[in-house]
Coordinates of C-alpha atoms in Angstrom, one line a residue:
M8 CA 19.6 -0.9 -25.3
V9 CA 18.3 2.6 -24.5
N10 CA 14.9 2.8 -23.4
L11 CA 12.7 4.9 -25.0
E12 CA 11.0 6.3 -22.0
W13 CA 14.7 7.8 -20.9
Y14 CA 14.0 9.7 -24.1
R15 CA 10.9 11.0 -23.6
T16 CA 11.5 11.9 -19.7
F17 CA 14.9 13.8 -21.0
K18 CA 12.6 15.9 -23.7
A19 CA 10.2 16.4 -20.6
I20 CA 13.1 18.1 -18.7
Y21 CA 14.6 20.2 -21.8
K22 CA 10.9 21.8 -22.9
T23 CA 10.0 22.4 -19.3
G24 CA 13.6 22.8 -17.4
T25 CA 13.0 21.6 -14.1
L26 CA 12.5 18.0 -12.7
T27 CA 9.4 18.9 -10.7
E28 CA 7.4 20.2 -14.0
A29 CA 8.9 17.2 -16.1
A30 CA 7.6 15.0 -13.7
D31 CA 4.4 16.8 -14.0
T32 CA 4.2 16.4 -17.6
L33 CA 4.8 13.0 -17.7
F34 CA 2.8 12.0 -14.5
I35 CA 5.8 10.3 -12.6
S36 CA 7.4 11.0 -9.7
Q37 CA 10.7 13.6 -9.6
P38 CA 12.7 10.4 -8.3
G39 CA 11.2 8.4 -11.4
V40 CA 12.2 11.5 -13.5
S41 CA 16.2 11.6 -11.7
L42 CA 16.2 7.9 -12.7
H43 CA 15.3 8.1 -16.1
L44 CA 17.8 11.0 -16.4
S45 CA 20.7 9.4 -14.8
S46 CA 20.6 5.6 -16.5
L47 CA 20.5 8.0 -20.0
E48 CA 23.8 9.9 -18.6
A49 CA 25.0 6.8 -18.0
Y50 CA 24.4 5.4 -21.2
V51 CA 25.6 8.4 -23.5
G52 CA 28.6 8.4 -21.4
Y53 CA 28.1 12.5 -20.5
K54 CA 26.3 15.2 -18.9
L55 CA 22.9 16.1 -20.5
F56 CA 22.3 19.2 -17.8
D57 CA 23.9 21.6 -15.9
R58 CA 21.6 21.7 -12.5
T59 CA 21.6 25.4 -11.2
G60 CA 19.3 25.9 -8.4
R61 CA 16.1 24.1 -9.4
R62 CA 16.9 24.8 -13.5
M63 CA 17.9 22.2 -15.4
I64 CA 20.4 24.0 -18.2
P65 CA 20.9 21.6 -21.1
T66 CA 24.7 21.3 -21.7
E67 CA 25.9 21.3 -25.1
R68 CA 26.2 17.7 -25.6
G69 CA 22.4 17.8 -24.2
K70 CA 21.5 20.3 -26.7
V71 CA 22.9 18.2 -29.3
L72 CA 21.2 14.9 -28.3
Y73 CA 18.0 16.8 -28.3
N74 CA 18.0 18.2 -31.5
A75 CA 19.0 14.7 -33.0
I76 CA 16.0 13.1 -31.1
T77 CA 13.2 15.6 -31.5
E78 CA 11.9 14.7 -34.9
P79 CA 12.7 10.7 -34.6
L80 CA 11.0 11.1 -31.4
A81 CA 7.8 13.1 -32.7
K82 CA 7.8 10.7 -35.7
L83 CA 7.4 7.5 -33.3
E84 CA 4.8 9.0 -31.4
E85 CA 2.8 10.0 -34.3
V86 CA 3.2 6.6 -35.8
E87 CA 2.0 4.7 -32.1
K88 CA -1.0 7.3 -31.9
N89 CA -1.9 6.4 -35.6
F90 CA -1.4 2.5 -35.0
Q91 CA -4.0 3.2 -31.9
K92 CA -6.3 4.9 -33.8
S93 CA -6.3 2.2 -36.4
T94 CA -7.1 -0.5 -34.2
E95 CA -10.2 1.5 -33.7
K96 CA -9.7 1.4 -29.8
L97 CA -7.1 2.9 -27.1
T98 CA -6.6 0.3 -24.4
P99 CA -4.4 1.6 -21.7
T100 CA -2.0 -0.5 -19.5
I101 CA -2.0 -0.5 -15.9
S102 CA 0.8 -2.3 -13.3
V103 CA -0.3 -3.4 -10.2
G104 CA 1.8 -4.3 -7.5
M105 CA 0.7 -6.8 -4.4
C106 CA 1.3 -10.5 -2.8
F107 CA 1.2 -13.7 -4.8
E108 CA -1.5 -15.0 -2.4
T109 CA -3.5 -11.7 -1.9
F110 CA -3.9 -12.2 -6.0
Q111 CA -4.8 -15.5 -6.3
T112 CA -7.9 -14.8 -3.4
T113 CA -8.7 -12.1 -5.2
L114 CA -8.3 -10.1 -8.2
E115 CA -7.2 -13.4 -10.0
Q116 CA -10.8 -14.4 -11.5
Y117 CA -11.7 -11.1 -12.5
V118 CA -8.7 -10.7 -14.9
S119 CA -10.3 -12.0 -17.9
S120 CA -12.8 -9.3 -17.7
L121 CA -11.1 -6.2 -17.3
P122 CA -11.7 -3.4 -20.0
F123 CA -8.3 -2.9 -20.0
N124 CA -4.4 -4.5 -20.0
L125 CA -3.1 -5.4 -16.8
I126 CA 0.6 -6.1 -15.6
I127 CA 1.1 -8.0 -12.3
S128 CA 3.8 -7.6 -10.2
F129 CA 4.7 -9.6 -6.9
G130 CA 7.2 -8.3 -4.6
E131 CA 8.4 -6.8 -1.3
Y132 CA 6.2 -4.1 0.0
R133 CA 9.3 -1.8 0.5
E134 CA 10.3 -2.7 -3.3
M135 CA 6.7 -1.7 -4.4
L136 CA 6.3 1.2 -2.7
D137 CA 9.9 2.3 -4.4
Q138 CA 8.9 1.2 -8.0
L139 CA 5.2 2.9 -7.2
D140 CA 7.2 6.4 -6.4
K141 CA 9.1 5.9 -9.7
G142 CA 6.5 5.4 -11.9
I143 CA 6.9 1.5 -12.9
L144 CA 3.6 1.0 -10.9
D145 CA 0.3 2.2 -11.0
L146 CA -1.4 0.9 -7.6
I147 CA 0.0 -1.3 -4.6
I148 CA -2.3 -3.5 -2.3
T149 CA -0.2 -3.1 1.1
P150 CA -0.4 -3.5 4.8
K151 CA 2.5 -1.1 4.9
K152 CA 2.4 3.1 4.6
G153 CA 5.2 4.7 2.6
V154 CA 6.6 8.1 3.5
S155 CA 7.0 9.7 -0.3
P156 CA 5.2 12.6 -0.4
N157 CA 3.9 11.7 -3.9
I158 CA 2.0 8.7 -3.1
E159 CA -1.4 8.5 -1.4
H160 CA -3.0 5.8 1.2
E161 CA -6.3 4.9 1.2
A162 CA -7.2 2.3 4.3
F163 CA -10.1 0.2 2.8
S164 CA -9.6 -3.2 4.8
S165 CA -8.4 -4.8 7.1
E166 CA -6.5 -8.7 7.8
Q167 CA -6.5 -10.8 10.9
I168 CA -3.7 -13.0 11.4
I169 CA -4.8 -16.4 13.2
L170 CA -3.3 -19.8 14.1
V171 CA -5.0 -22.1 12.0
G172 CA -4.9 -26.4 12.1
G173 CA -5.7 -29.3 10.1
K174 CA -8.9 -30.9 11.1
E175 CA -7.2 -33.6 13.0
V176 CA -5.1 -31.3 15.2
D177 CA -6.8 -31.7 18.7
K178 CA -8.3 -28.3 19.0
E179 CA -9.8 -29.7 22.5
E180 CA -6.0 -30.7 24.0
F181 CA -5.1 -27.1 22.9
E182 CA -7.6 -25.5 24.9
I183 CA -7.6 -27.2 27.9
I184 CA -3.9 -26.3 28.5
L185 CA -4.8 -22.5 27.3
N186 CA -7.4 -22.2 30.3
E187 CA -6.2 -24.4 32.7
K188 CA -2.1 -24.3 32.8
G189 CA -1.8 -21.1 31.2
I190 CA 0.7 -19.2 28.3
E191 CA 4.0 -20.9 29.1
H192 CA 2.6 -25.0 28.8
V193 CA 0.6 -23.2 25.6
E194 CA 4.1 -22.5 23.8
E195 CA 5.1 -26.0 24.7
W196 CA 2.3 -27.4 23.2
L197 CA 2.6 -25.6 19.7
K198 CA 6.6 -26.1 19.7
N199 CA 5.9 -30.0 19.4
E200 CA 3.4 -30.0 16.9
K201 CA 4.0 -30.0 13.4
W202 CA 4.4 -26.3 11.7
Y203 CA 4.5 -25.4 7.9
G204 CA 6.0 -21.7 6.9
T205 CA 7.3 -20.0 3.1
A206 CA 10.8 -19.5 2.5
G207 CA 10.1 -16.0 1.9
D208 CA 8.2 -14.7 4.7
M209 CA 8.2 -15.5 8.2
E210 CA 6.7 -12.1 9.3
H211 CA 3.3 -13.4 10.2
L212 CA 5.0 -15.8 12.7
F213 CA 7.6 -13.8 14.4
Q214 CA 4.5 -11.2 14.7
F215 CA 2.0 -13.5 16.5
W216 CA 4.5 -15.1 18.4
I217 CA 6.0 -12.0 19.8
L218 CA 2.8 -10.4 20.6
N219 CA 1.5 -13.6 22.8
F220 CA 4.6 -14.7 23.6
G221 CA 7.1 -11.8 24.1
H222 CA 10.0 -13.1 21.6
K223 CA 10.4 -14.7 18.2
P224 CA 9.7 -18.8 18.0
N225 CA 13.0 -21.0 18.7
F226 CA 11.8 -23.2 16.4
R227 CA 11.9 -23.6 12.7
P228 CA 8.9 -24.8 10.7
N229 CA 9.1 -28.6 9.6
Y230 CA 7.5 -27.8 6.4
I231 CA 9.1 -25.1 3.9
V232 CA 5.9 -24.4 1.0
P233 CA 6.3 -21.8 -1.9
N234 CA 3.5 -19.7 -0.3
L235 CA 0.4 -19.1 2.0
N236 CA -1.8 -20.4 -0.2
S237 CA -0.2 -23.6 -0.5
I238 CA 0.3 -24.2 3.3
V239 CA -3.4 -23.7 3.7
R240 CA -3.7 -26.3 0.7
C241 CA -1.2 -28.5 3.3
L242 CA -3.6 -28.4 6.4
K243 CA -6.6 -29.4 4.5
G244 CA -4.4 -33.0 4.3
G245 CA -5.7 -33.0 8.2
T246 CA -2.4 -31.9 10.3
G247 CA -0.4 -29.0 11.2
L248 CA -0.5 -25.6 12.2
A249 CA 0.2 -21.9 10.8
V250 CA -0.1 -18.5 11.2
V251 CA -1.5 -17.0 8.0
P252 CA -4.1 -14.1 7.8
D253 CA -8.1 -15.2 8.0
F254 CA -8.8 -13.9 4.5
L255 CA -6.8 -16.5 2.9
C256 CA -8.4 -19.6 4.7
K257 CA -11.9 -18.1 5.5
K258 CA -14.2 -20.7 3.4
E259 CA -11.7 -24.0 4.3
I260 CA -12.5 -22.4 8.2
E261 CA -16.2 -22.4 7.1
N262 CA -16.2 -25.8 5.3
G263 CA -14.6 -27.7 8.6
E264 CA -11.7 -28.4 6.1
V265 CA -9.2 -26.6 8.2
Q266 CA -9.7 -25.2 12.1
L267 CA -9.3 -21.9 13.9
I268 CA -7.2 -23.0 16.5
W269 CA -6.4 -19.5 18.2
E270 CA -6.6 -16.0 17.7
G271 CA -4.3 -15.2 20.2
E272 CA -4.3 -13.2 23.4
K273 CA -4.2 -10.0 21.7
P274 CA -5.9 -9.9 18.3
L275 CA -3.1 -9.7 15.6
K276 CA -4.5 -7.5 12.8
N277 CA -3.2 -5.4 9.7
T278 CA -4.7 -2.6 8.0
L279 CA -5.0 -3.1 4.1
Y280 CA -4.4 0.0 2.2
F281 CA -4.5 1.0 -1.8
G282 CA -1.1 3.0 -2.5
C283 CA -1.3 4.9 -6.1
R284 CA 0.6 8.3 -7.2
K285 CA -1.6 11.4 -6.6
K286 CA -1.1 12.6 -10.0
T287 CA -2.1 10.0 -12.7
N288 CA -3.5 9.1 -16.0
Y289 CA -5.4 5.6 -15.3
Q290 CA -7.8 7.2 -12.3
T291 CA -10.5 5.2 -14.0
E292 CA -8.8 2.1 -14.2
I293 CA -7.5 2.5 -11.0
D294 CA -10.9 3.0 -9.1
H295 CA -12.1 -0.3 -11.2
I296 CA -9.5 -2.6 -9.3
K297 CA -10.3 -1.0 -6.0
A298 CA -13.8 -1.6 -6.8
L299 CA -13.0 -5.1 -7.4
F300 CA -11.0 -5.4 -4.1
R301 CA -13.9 -3.8 -2.0
K302 CA -16.4 -6.3 -3.2
M303 CA -14.2 -9.5 -2.6
M304 CA -12.9 -8.4 1.1
G305 CA -15.5 -5.5 1.9
K306 CA -17.2 -8.1 4.9
E307 CA -13.7 -8.0 6.3
I308 CA -13.5 -4.1 6.5
E309 CA -12.6 -3.4 10.4
I310 CA -10.5 -0.5 10.2

């Protein structure tokens, strides 16, 4: 089934004559406009525009399609507008991307009180950056910056990647080995312990190990669980080690349920960014989300 947004994008290109101006009109990125157009052309089976320099000249079939959809699309938009008025409120919907653990630890508790509709998306950071650029997402929380000129990044906090363990782990023995025998013996001691990891993301463990031991870990975790929050809950059982961002287990460390074993010889820190398009219809809603994150993570800013 054809996506209605493809028709809206087609109409904007037809009326403005360029992909750039259509993107400005729709408040989405130019790659997003190109994607909508190519999808519509693939769906109908023929070219809708001839590209002459930067101008988009409608083909004969493009003109026919425009004439066919203009009136129905206008009626549909009017129905949508009147329906919204009849509900006596206009409730915007924004789409936000972040990792699952960040959502659970920060935004989840505020969702029911938000004065707008919210769609949360989980995925890899590269995928989220691409979706933000194409207009699928309106805001992302990420430790990685993209290169698109349509996206702006704002640093707002940081996370430190630390080695943590259950309360039954012998931290005193670890510290004796670290202080008296050196880093090589520390690595051997760590490898003999039980480890937790996740199936989807081992990047934190890899980064921590490379920074402190000069190579990737040559072992696999004993227990693979769904996500980092699951790891923290498992560690509360008393045994095992894991490498996780500090904000995910701050309360557990303060309560003595989990131990901070080691920060590493060199602290491993990631800067966290808000990513959003430079032009958006949802600046008020985005600012609301940003304020909640600053409220939750403000004490950890070390940028």
